[in-house]
Coordinates of C-alpha atoms and ligand atoms in Angstrom, one line a residue:
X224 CA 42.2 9.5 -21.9
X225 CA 39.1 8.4 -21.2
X226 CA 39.1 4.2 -21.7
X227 CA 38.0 2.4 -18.6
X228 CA 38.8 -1.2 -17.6
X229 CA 37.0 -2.9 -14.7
X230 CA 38.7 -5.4 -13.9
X231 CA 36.4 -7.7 -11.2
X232 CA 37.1 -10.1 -7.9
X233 CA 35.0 -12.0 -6.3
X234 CA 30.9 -13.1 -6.3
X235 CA 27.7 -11.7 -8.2
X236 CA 27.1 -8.8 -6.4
X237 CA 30.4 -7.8 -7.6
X238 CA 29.9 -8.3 -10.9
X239 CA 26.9 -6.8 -10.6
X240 CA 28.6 -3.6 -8.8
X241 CA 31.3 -3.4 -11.6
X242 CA 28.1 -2.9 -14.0
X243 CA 26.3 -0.3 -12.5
X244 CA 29.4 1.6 -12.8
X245 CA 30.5 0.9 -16.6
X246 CA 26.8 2.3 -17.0
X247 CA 27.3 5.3 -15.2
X248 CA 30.4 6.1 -16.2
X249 CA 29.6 5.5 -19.7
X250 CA 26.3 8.3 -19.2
X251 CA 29.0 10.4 -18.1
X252 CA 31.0 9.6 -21.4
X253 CA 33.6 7.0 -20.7
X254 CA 34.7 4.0 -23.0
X255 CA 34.3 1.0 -21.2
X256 CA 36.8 -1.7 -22.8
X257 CA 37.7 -4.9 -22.3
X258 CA 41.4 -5.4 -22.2
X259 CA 43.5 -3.6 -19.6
X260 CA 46.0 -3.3 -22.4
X261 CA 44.1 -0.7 -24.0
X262 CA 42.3 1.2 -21.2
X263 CA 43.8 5.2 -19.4
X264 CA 41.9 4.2 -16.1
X265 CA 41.7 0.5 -14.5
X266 CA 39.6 0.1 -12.2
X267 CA 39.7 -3.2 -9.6
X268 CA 36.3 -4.1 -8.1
X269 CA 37.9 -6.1 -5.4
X270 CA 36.5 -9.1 -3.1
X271 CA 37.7 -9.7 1.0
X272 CA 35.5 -12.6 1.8
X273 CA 38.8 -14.9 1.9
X274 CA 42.2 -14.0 2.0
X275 CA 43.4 -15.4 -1.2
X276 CA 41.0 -12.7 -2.9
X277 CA 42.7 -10.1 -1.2
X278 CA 46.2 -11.4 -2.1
X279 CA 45.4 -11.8 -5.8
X280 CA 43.3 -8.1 -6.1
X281 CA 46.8 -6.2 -4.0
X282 CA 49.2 -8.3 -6.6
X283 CA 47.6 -7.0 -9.4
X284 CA 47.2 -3.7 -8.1
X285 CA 51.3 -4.3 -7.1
X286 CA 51.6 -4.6 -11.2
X287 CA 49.6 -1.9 -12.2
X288 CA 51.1 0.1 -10.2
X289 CA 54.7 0.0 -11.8
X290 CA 52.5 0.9 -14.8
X291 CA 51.0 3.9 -13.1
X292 CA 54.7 5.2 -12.5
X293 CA 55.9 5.3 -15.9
X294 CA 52.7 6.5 -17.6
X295 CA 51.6 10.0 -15.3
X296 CA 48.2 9.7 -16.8
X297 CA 47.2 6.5 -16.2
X298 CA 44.7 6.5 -13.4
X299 CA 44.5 3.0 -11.2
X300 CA 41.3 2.5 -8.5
X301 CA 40.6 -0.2 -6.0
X302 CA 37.0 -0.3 -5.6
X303 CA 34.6 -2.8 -3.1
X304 CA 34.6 -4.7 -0.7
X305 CA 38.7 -4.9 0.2
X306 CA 38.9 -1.1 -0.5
X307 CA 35.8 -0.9 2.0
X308 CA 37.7 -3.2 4.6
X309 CA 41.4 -1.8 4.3
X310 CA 40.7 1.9 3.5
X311 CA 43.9 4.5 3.5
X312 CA 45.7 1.4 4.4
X313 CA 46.2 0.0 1.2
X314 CA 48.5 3.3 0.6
X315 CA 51.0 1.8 2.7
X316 CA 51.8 -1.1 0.5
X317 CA 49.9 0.7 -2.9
X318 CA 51.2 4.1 -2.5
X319 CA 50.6 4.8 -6.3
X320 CA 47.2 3.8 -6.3
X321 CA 44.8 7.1 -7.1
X322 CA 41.3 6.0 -5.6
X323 CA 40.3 4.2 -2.9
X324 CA 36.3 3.6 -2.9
X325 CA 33.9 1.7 -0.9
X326 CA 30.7 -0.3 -1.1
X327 CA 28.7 2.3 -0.4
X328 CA 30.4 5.1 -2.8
X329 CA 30.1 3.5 -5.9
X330 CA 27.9 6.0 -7.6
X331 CA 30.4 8.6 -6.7
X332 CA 33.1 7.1 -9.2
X333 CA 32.6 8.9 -12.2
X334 CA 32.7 12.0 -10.5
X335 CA 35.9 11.3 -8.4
X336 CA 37.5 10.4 -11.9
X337 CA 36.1 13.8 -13.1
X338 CA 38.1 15.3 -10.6
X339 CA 41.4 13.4 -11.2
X340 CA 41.2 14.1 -14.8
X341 CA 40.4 17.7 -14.7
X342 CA 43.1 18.5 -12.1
X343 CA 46.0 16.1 -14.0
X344 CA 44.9 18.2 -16.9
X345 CA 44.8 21.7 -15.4
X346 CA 48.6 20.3 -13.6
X347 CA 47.5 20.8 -10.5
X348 CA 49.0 18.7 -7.9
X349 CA 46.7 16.0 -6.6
X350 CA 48.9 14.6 -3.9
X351 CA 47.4 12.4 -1.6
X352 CA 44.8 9.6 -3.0
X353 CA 41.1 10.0 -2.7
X354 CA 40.2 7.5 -0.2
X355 CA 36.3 7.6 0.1
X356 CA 34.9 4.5 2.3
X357 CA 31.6 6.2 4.5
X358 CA 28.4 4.9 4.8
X359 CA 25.4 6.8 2.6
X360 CA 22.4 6.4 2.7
X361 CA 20.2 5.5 -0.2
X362 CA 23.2 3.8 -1.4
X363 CA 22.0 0.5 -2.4
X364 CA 19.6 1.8 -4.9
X365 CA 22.6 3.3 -6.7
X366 CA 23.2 0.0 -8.1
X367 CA 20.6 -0.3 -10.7
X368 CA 22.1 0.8 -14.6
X369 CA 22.6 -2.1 -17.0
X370 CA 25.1 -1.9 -20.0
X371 CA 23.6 -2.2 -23.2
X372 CA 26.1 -4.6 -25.0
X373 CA 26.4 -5.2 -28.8
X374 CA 24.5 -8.7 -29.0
X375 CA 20.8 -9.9 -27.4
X376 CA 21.1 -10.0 -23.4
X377 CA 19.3 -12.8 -22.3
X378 CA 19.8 -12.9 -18.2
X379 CA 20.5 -10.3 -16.3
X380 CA 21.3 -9.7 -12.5
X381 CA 19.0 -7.3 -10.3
X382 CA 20.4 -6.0 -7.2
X383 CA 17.4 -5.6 -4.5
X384 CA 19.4 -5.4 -1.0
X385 CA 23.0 -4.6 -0.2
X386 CA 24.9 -5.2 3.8
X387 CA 23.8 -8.2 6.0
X388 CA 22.8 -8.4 9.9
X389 CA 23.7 -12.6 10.0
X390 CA 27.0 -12.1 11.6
X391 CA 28.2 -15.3 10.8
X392 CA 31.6 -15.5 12.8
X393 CA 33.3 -16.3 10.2
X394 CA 32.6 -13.6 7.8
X395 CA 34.0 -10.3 6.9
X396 CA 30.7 -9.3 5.1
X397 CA 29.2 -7.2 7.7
X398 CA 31.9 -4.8 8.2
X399 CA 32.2 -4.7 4.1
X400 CA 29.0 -4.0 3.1
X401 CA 27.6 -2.8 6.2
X402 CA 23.7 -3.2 7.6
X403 CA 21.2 -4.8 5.3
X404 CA 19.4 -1.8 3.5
X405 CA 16.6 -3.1 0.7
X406 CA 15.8 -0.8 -2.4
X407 CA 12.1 -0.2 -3.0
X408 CA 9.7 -3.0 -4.0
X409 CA 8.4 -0.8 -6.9
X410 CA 12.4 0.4 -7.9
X411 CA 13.2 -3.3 -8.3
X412 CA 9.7 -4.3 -10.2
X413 CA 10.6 -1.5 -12.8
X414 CA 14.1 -2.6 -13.4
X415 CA 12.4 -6.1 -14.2
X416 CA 10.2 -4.7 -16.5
X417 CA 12.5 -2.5 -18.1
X418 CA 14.9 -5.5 -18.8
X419 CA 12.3 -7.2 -20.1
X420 CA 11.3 -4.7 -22.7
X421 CA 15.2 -5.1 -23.8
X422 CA 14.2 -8.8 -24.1
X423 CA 15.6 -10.0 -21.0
X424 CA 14.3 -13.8 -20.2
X425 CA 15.6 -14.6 -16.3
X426 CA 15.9 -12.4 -13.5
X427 CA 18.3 -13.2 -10.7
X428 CA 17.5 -11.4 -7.8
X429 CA 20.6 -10.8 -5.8
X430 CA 21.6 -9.1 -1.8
X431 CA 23.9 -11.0 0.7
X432 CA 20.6 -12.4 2.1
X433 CA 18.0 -12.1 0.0
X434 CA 15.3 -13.9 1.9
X435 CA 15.7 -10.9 4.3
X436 CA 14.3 -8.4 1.8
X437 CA 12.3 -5.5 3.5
X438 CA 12.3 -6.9 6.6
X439 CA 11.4 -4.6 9.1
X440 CA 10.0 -1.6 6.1
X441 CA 7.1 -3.4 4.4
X442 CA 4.1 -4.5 5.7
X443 CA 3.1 -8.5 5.7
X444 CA -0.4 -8.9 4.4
X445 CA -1.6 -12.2 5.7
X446 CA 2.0 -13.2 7.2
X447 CA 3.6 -13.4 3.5
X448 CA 7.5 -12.0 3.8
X449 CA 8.3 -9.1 1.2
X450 CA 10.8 -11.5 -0.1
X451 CA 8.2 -13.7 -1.5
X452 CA 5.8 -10.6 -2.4
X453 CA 8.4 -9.3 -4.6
X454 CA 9.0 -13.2 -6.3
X455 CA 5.0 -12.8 -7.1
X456 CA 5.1 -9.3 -8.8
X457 CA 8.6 -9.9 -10.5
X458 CA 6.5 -13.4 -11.4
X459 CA 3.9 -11.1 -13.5
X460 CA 6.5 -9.3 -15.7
X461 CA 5.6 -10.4 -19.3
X462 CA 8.6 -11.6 -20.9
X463 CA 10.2 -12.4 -17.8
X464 CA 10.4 -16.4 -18.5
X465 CA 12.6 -17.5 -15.6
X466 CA 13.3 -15.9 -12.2
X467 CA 16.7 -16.9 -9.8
X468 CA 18.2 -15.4 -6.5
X469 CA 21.2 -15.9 -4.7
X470 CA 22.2 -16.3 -1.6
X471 CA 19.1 -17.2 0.5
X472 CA 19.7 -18.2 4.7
X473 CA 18.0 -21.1 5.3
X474 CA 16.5 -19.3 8.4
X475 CA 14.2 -17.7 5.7
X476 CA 13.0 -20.7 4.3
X477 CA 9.5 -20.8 5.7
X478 CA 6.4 -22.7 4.4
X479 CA 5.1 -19.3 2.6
X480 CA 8.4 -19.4 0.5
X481 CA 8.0 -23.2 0.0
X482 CA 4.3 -22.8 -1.0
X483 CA 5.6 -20.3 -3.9
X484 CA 7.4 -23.0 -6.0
X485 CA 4.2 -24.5 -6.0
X486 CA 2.2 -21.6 -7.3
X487 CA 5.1 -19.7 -9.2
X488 CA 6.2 -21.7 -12.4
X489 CA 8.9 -19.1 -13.2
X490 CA 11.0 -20.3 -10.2
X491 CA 12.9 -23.1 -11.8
X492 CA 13.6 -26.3 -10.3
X493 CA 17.1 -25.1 -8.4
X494 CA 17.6 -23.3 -4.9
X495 CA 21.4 -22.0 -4.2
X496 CA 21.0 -22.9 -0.2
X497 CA 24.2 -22.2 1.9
X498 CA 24.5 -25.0 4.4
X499 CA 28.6 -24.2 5.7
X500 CA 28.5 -27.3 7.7
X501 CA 26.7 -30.6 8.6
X502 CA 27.7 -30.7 12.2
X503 CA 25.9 -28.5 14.6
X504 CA 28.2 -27.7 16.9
X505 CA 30.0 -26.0 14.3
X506 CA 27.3 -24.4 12.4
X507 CA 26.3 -23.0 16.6
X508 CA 30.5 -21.9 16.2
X509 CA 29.1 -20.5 13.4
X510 CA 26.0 -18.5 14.7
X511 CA 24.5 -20.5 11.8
X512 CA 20.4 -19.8 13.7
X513 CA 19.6 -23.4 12.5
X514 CA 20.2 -27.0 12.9
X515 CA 21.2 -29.6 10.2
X516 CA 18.0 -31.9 10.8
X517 CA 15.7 -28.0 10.3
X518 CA 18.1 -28.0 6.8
X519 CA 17.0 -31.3 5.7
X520 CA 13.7 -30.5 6.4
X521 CA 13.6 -27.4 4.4
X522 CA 15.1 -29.5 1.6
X523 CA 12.5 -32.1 1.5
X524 CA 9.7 -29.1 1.8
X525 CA 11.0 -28.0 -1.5
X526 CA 11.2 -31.5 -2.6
X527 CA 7.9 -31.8 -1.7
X528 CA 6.6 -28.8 -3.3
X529 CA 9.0 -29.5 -6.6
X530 CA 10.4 -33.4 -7.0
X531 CA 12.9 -32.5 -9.4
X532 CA 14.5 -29.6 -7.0
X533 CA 18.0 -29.6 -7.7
X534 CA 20.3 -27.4 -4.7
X535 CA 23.8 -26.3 -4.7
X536 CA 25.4 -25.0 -1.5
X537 CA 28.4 -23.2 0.1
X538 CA 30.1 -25.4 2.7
X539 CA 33.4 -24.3 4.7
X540 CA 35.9 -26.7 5.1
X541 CA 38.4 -26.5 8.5
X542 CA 36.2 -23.9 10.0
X543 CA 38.5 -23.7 14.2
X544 CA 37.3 -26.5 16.1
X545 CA 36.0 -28.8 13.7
X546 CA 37.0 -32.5 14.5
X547 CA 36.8 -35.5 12.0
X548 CA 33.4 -36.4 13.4
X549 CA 32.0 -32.8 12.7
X550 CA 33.7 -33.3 8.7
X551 CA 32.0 -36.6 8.2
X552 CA 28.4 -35.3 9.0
X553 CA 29.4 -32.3 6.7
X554 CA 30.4 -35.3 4.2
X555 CA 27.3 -37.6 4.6
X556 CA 24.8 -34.3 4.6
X557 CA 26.1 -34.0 0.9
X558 CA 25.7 -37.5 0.6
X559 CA 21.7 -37.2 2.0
X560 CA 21.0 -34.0 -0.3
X561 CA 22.7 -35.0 -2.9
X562 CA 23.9 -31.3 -4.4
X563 CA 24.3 -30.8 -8.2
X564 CA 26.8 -28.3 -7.3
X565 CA 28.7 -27.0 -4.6
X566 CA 30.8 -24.2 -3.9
X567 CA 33.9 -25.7 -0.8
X568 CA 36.1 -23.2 0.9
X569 CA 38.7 -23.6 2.9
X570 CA 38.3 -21.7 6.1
X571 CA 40.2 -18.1 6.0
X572 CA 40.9 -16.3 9.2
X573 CA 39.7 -12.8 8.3
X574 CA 41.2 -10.5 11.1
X575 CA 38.1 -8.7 13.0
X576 CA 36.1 -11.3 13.2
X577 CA 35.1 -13.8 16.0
X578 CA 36.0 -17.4 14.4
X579 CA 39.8 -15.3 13.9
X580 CA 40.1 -16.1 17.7
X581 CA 38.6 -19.3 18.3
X582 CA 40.9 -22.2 19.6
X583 CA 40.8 -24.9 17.5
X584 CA 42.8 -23.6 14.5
X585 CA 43.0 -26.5 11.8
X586 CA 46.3 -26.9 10.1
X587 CA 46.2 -25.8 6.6
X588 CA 47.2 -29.5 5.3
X589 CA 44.2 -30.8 7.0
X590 CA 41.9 -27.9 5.7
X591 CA 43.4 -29.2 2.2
X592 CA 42.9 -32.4 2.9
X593 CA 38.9 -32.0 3.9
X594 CA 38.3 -30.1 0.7
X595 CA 39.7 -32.4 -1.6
X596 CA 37.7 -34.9 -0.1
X597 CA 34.3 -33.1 -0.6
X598 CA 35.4 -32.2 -3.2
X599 CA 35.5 -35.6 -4.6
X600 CA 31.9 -36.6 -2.9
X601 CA 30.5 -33.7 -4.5
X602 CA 32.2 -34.4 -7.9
X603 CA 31.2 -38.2 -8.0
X604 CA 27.3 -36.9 -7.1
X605 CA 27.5 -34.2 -9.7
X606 CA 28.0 -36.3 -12.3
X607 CA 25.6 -39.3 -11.4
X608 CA 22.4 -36.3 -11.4
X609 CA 24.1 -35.7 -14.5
X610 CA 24.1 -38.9 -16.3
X611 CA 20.2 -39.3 -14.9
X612 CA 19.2 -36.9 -17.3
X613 CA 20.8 -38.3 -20.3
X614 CA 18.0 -39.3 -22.4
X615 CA 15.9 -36.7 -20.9
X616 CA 14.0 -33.6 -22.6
X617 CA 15.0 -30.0 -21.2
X618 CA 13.3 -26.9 -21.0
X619 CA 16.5 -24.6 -22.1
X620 CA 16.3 -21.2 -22.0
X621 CA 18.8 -20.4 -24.8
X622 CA 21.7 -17.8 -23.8
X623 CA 23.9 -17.3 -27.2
X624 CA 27.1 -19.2 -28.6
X625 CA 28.7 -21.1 -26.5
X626 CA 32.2 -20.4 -26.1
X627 CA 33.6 -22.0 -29.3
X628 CA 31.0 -20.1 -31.1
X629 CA 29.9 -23.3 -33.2
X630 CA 26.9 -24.5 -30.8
X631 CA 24.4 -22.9 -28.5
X632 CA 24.3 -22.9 -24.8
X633 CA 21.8 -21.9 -22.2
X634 CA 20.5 -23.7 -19.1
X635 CA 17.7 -26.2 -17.8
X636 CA 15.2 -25.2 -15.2
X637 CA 17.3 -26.6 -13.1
X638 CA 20.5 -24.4 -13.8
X639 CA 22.6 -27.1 -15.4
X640 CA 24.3 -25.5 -18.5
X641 CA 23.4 -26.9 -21.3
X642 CA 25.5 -27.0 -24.9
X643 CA 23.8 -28.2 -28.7
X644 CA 23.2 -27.3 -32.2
X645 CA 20.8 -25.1 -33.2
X646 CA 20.4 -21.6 -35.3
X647 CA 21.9 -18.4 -33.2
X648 CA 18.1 -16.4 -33.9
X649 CA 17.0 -19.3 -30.9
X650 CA 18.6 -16.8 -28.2
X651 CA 16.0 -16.0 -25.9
X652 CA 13.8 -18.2 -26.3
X653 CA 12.9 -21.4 -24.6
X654 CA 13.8 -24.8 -26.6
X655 CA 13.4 -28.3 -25.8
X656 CA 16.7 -30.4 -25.9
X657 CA 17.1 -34.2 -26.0
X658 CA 20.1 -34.8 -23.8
X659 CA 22.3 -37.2 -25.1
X660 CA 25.4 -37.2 -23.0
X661 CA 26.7 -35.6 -19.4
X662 CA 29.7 -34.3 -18.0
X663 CA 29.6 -33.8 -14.4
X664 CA 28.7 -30.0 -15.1
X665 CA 27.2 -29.7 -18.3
X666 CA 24.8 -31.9 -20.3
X667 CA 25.2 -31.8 -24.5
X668 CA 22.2 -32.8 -26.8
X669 CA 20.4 -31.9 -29.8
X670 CA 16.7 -30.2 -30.2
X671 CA 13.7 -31.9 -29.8
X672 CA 12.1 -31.4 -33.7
X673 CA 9.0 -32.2 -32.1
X674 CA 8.6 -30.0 -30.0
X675 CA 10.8 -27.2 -31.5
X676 CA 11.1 -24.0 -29.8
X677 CA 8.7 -23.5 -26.2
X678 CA 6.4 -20.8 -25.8
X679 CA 6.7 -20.2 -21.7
X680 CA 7.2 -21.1 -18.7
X681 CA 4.1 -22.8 -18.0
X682 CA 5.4 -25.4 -20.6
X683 CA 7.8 -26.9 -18.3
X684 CA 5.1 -28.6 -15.9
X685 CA 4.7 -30.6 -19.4
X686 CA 8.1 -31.9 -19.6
Ligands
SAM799 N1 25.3 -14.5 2.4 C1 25.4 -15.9 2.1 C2 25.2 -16.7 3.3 O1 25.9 -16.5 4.3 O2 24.4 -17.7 3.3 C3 26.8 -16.2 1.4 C4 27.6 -15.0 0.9 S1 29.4 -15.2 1.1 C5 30.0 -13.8 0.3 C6 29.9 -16.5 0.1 C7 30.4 -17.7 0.8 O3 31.8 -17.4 1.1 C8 29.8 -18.1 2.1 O4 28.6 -18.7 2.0 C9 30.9 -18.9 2.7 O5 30.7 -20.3 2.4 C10 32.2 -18.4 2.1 N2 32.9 -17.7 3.2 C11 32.6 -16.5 3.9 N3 33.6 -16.2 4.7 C12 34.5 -17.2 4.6 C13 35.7 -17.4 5.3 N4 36.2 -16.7 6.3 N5 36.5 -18.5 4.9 C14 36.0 -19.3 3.9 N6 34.9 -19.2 3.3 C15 34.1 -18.1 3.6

C-alpha cells in the first residue's frame, strides 16, 4: 500500500515541487509510479494562477474521489499552490479528500502519509482531513532532492527562491507562495555540482522572480546583484555545459546582468522575459514597475551583448480595461521583438486580487478573440526564425530519444528543440546539427560529420 502517483498542474516550479517530494518520499520508502491506475496514494500537485487550472485539478480530484469511496485504503492529496489558496475549503466540495497541503509544507508529506497509513492500519478513526497550509520557515530549501531515474539525466531544474513581493494585480502568486525567501548561495552551488557529478549538462535556475535572488541577504561587491553572482559560480561547475532560468522581471534586467552574456558562454542565446502587455497604461494597471520603450531597450541590450538572442515571453490577453489601441501596441511589440515563443493567456479574474475589481471587464469573446489573434502573429513569427535557420549548424545539447524513440532530440543554444539521427550513447553531450528543415517549433536535421560531437561550451562562439 505504499505506490505513489503525482499527478502535476501547472508551471516548472511545480514540476519541480512534485520532485522533491517523489525523492523524499521515496528515502522514506515509497514507490513512486507512473500511472494512477496502479498507485494506493495519488497525490495532485495543483496550480491557481488561472481559473481553468483550478477547474481541471478539483474535476480530477471530483473522479478520484468516487475512487477513494469504494477503495477505504486508497489515500487521495491535493498539494500546492490551489490547496495553499483554498485550504479546508476544498472539503466542502471534496469532502473525501485525505490531505490538504501547502506550498510551504511540502517536506512534511511523507510524514503526514505516515500518519494516515499507520492509523488506517491500526483502524483508528481519522475523521477529519489533515489540512496543513502555514507558513515555515526554511521552507524553500526543502525543495532540493532529485529522483534518480532509470536512463542518463541530462537537464535538470534547481529551485533557488520560492514566494514573490511583485504584486502584480493580476496575480494570485503572492498569497500562494507567500514572500520571496532565497535558499543559500552555497546550498544552490552544491546541488549544481552534485548534478553534475550525475552527469547533468544544463542547469535551469528556477523562483517566481529569479532576478530577485538574495536581495536584501547578500552583500553586493562592486554593485553586482546576487542573482548574477550565483550565474558566475553555477558558471564554474565542471560539467555544467549550459545554464537557464525562468521567470526573470524585466525590472531586474540591469547592465551588470546584460554584461554577463558577454562574459558567461554557458548562458545560451535565449532569455524567457515576461512582458504581459505592450501598452503602458495597462502594464501601470498592472503594477508592471516598467515601461514598454525600458522593455525594448533591455531587449536590444541583450541584443547587443548577444546578436542571436532569441526571447519568449508571457503576455495577457483581455487584462480589465484594455481597449483595442492598448491590444495593437501589445500586437506590434511582438511584431518589434520578434519572439521565438510565447506563452498568451487570457486574463482570469482570480478572487482576492486587485485587477478582480477593476472596471473595464472584457467580454470573454473578445478575450478569445485577442488571443487567437496573437496567437496567429506569434505563430507566423515563430516559424519565419525557424525557417532562418534551415541550412544552419547547431550547437545541440543532446537530451535522449525523442518521443518516437527512433531519433534523438535535444535543444540549440537558443532553446529551439531540435530532432535527428544519431547513436543514443550521444546523450549528454554537445553535437553539431546541420538543420535541414523547420516547423514553427522545432527544427529537424542530421549531424555535422565534420565536426562530430562538441567538446564545450566555449565551442559555440565558433559556430
Ligand atoms: N513571475 C513571473 C512574472 O511575473 O514575470 C511569471 C510567473 S506566473 C506563474 C506565469 C504567467 O501566468 C504570468 O507571467 C502571467 O502571464 C500569467 N498569469 C498570471 N496571473 C494570471 C491571470 N490572472 N490571468 C491570466 N494569466 C495570468
Amino acid at each position: 500500500m505504499n505506490r505513489v502517483h503525482i499527478k502535476t498542474y501547472g508551471c516548472q516550479m511545480n514540476e519541480r515541487d512534485s520532485e522533491a517530494v517523489a525523492a523524499m518520499l521515496r528515502a522514506r520508502g515509497y514507490r513512486i509510479v507512473g500511472s494512477e491506475d496502479d498507485c494506493d496514494i495519488l497525490l495532485l500537485n495543483t496550480c491557481s494562477v488561472r481559473d481553468a487550472a483550478e477547474q481541471k485539478a478539483i474535476g480530477k480530484a471530483g473522479y478520484a474521489s468516487a475512487r477513494r469511496r469504494r477503495d477505504p485504503d486508497f489515500v487521495l492529496g491535493i498539494l500546492g499552490c490551489m490547496a495553499q489558496n483554498r485550504g479546508a475549503d476544498l472539503l466542502e466540495r471534496l469532502p473525501d479528500v485525505d490531505l490538504i497541503v501547502g506550498t510551504q509544507k511540502f517536506h512534511r508529506v511523507p510524514e503526514y502519509l505516515d500518519n494516515l497509513r499507520a492509523a488506517r492500519e491500526a483502524g483508528v478513526p481519522i475523521g477529519q482531513a489533515i489540512v496543513e497550509t502555514g507558513p515555515e520557515e526554511g521552507s524553500q530549501n526543502a525543495i532540493r532532492d532529485h529522483v534518480e531515474g532509470p536512463g542518463r539525466q541530462v537537464c535538470a531544474f534547481v529551485s533557488i527562491q520560492q514566494g514573490c513581493d511583485m504584486n502584480c494585480s493580476f496575480c494570485i502568486v503572492p498569497r500562494t507562495r507567500g514572500d520571496e525567501r532565497s535558499r543559500p548561495m552555497d546550498d544552490i552551488v552544491r546541488e549544481c555540482e552534485e548534478l553534475a557529478g550525475r552527469g547533468v549538462r544544463e542547469v535551469t535556475l528556477l523562483g517566481q522572480i529569479v532576478t530577485s535572488y538574495g536581495r536584501g541577504g547578500h552583500p553586493r561587491p562592486g554593485g553586482e546583484s546576487p542573482f548574477v553572482r550565483l550565474l558566475e559560480r553555477v558558471h564554474e561547475i565542471p560539467g555544467i555545459e549550459r545554464i537557464r532560468f525562468t521567470s526573470p522581471h524585466p525590472r531586474g534586467f540591469r547592465r551588470d546582468l546584460a554584461q554577463a552574456y558577454s562574459r558567461l558562454p554557458k548562458l545560451g542565446e535565449h532569455v524567457h522575459l515576461p512582458v504581459q502587455s505592450g501598452s503602458n497604461a495597462v502594464l501601470r494597471a498592472m503594477n508592471r514597475p516598467y515601461s514598454r520603450e525600458r522593455y525594448l531597450e533591455i531587449v536590444a541590450m541583450l541584443r547587443a551583448a548577444r546578436p542571436a538572442m532569441a526571447f519568449s515571453t508571457d503576455i495577457i490577453v483581455g487584462f480589465p480595461g484594455e481597449t483595442d489601441d492598448d491590444f495593437e501596441q501589445t500586437r506590434t511589440l511582438c511584431e518589434e521583438v520578434d519572439y521565438d515563443m510565447a506563452y498568451v493567456f487570457k486574463y482570469s479574474v482570480r478572487t482576492g486580487t486587485p485587477a478582480a475589481s477593476m472596471p473595464g471587464q472584457v467580454p470573454d469573446e473578445e478575450r478569445e478573440r485577442r488571443n487567437q489573434a496573437l496567437l496567429e502573429v506569434l505563430r507566423a513569427g515563430s516559424l519565419r526564425r525557424s525557417t532562418a535557420l534551415v541550412g544552419t549548424v547547431q550547437e545541440v545539447l543532446v537530451e535522449g530519444p525523442d518521443r518516437t524513440g527512433a531519433r534523438l532530440t535535444g535543444r540549440t543554444r537558443a532553446n529551439r528543440a531540435v530532432v535527428f539521427d544519431g547513436p543514443a550513447g550521444l546523450a549528454g553531450s554537445l553535437a553539431a546539427v546541420a538543420v535541414s528543415s523547420a516547423s514553427v517549433s522545432t527544427l529537424y536535421g542530421s549531424l555535422e560529420p565534420a565536426r562530430g560531437g562538441l567538446q564545450s561550451a566555449a565551442c559555440a562562439a565558433s559556430l
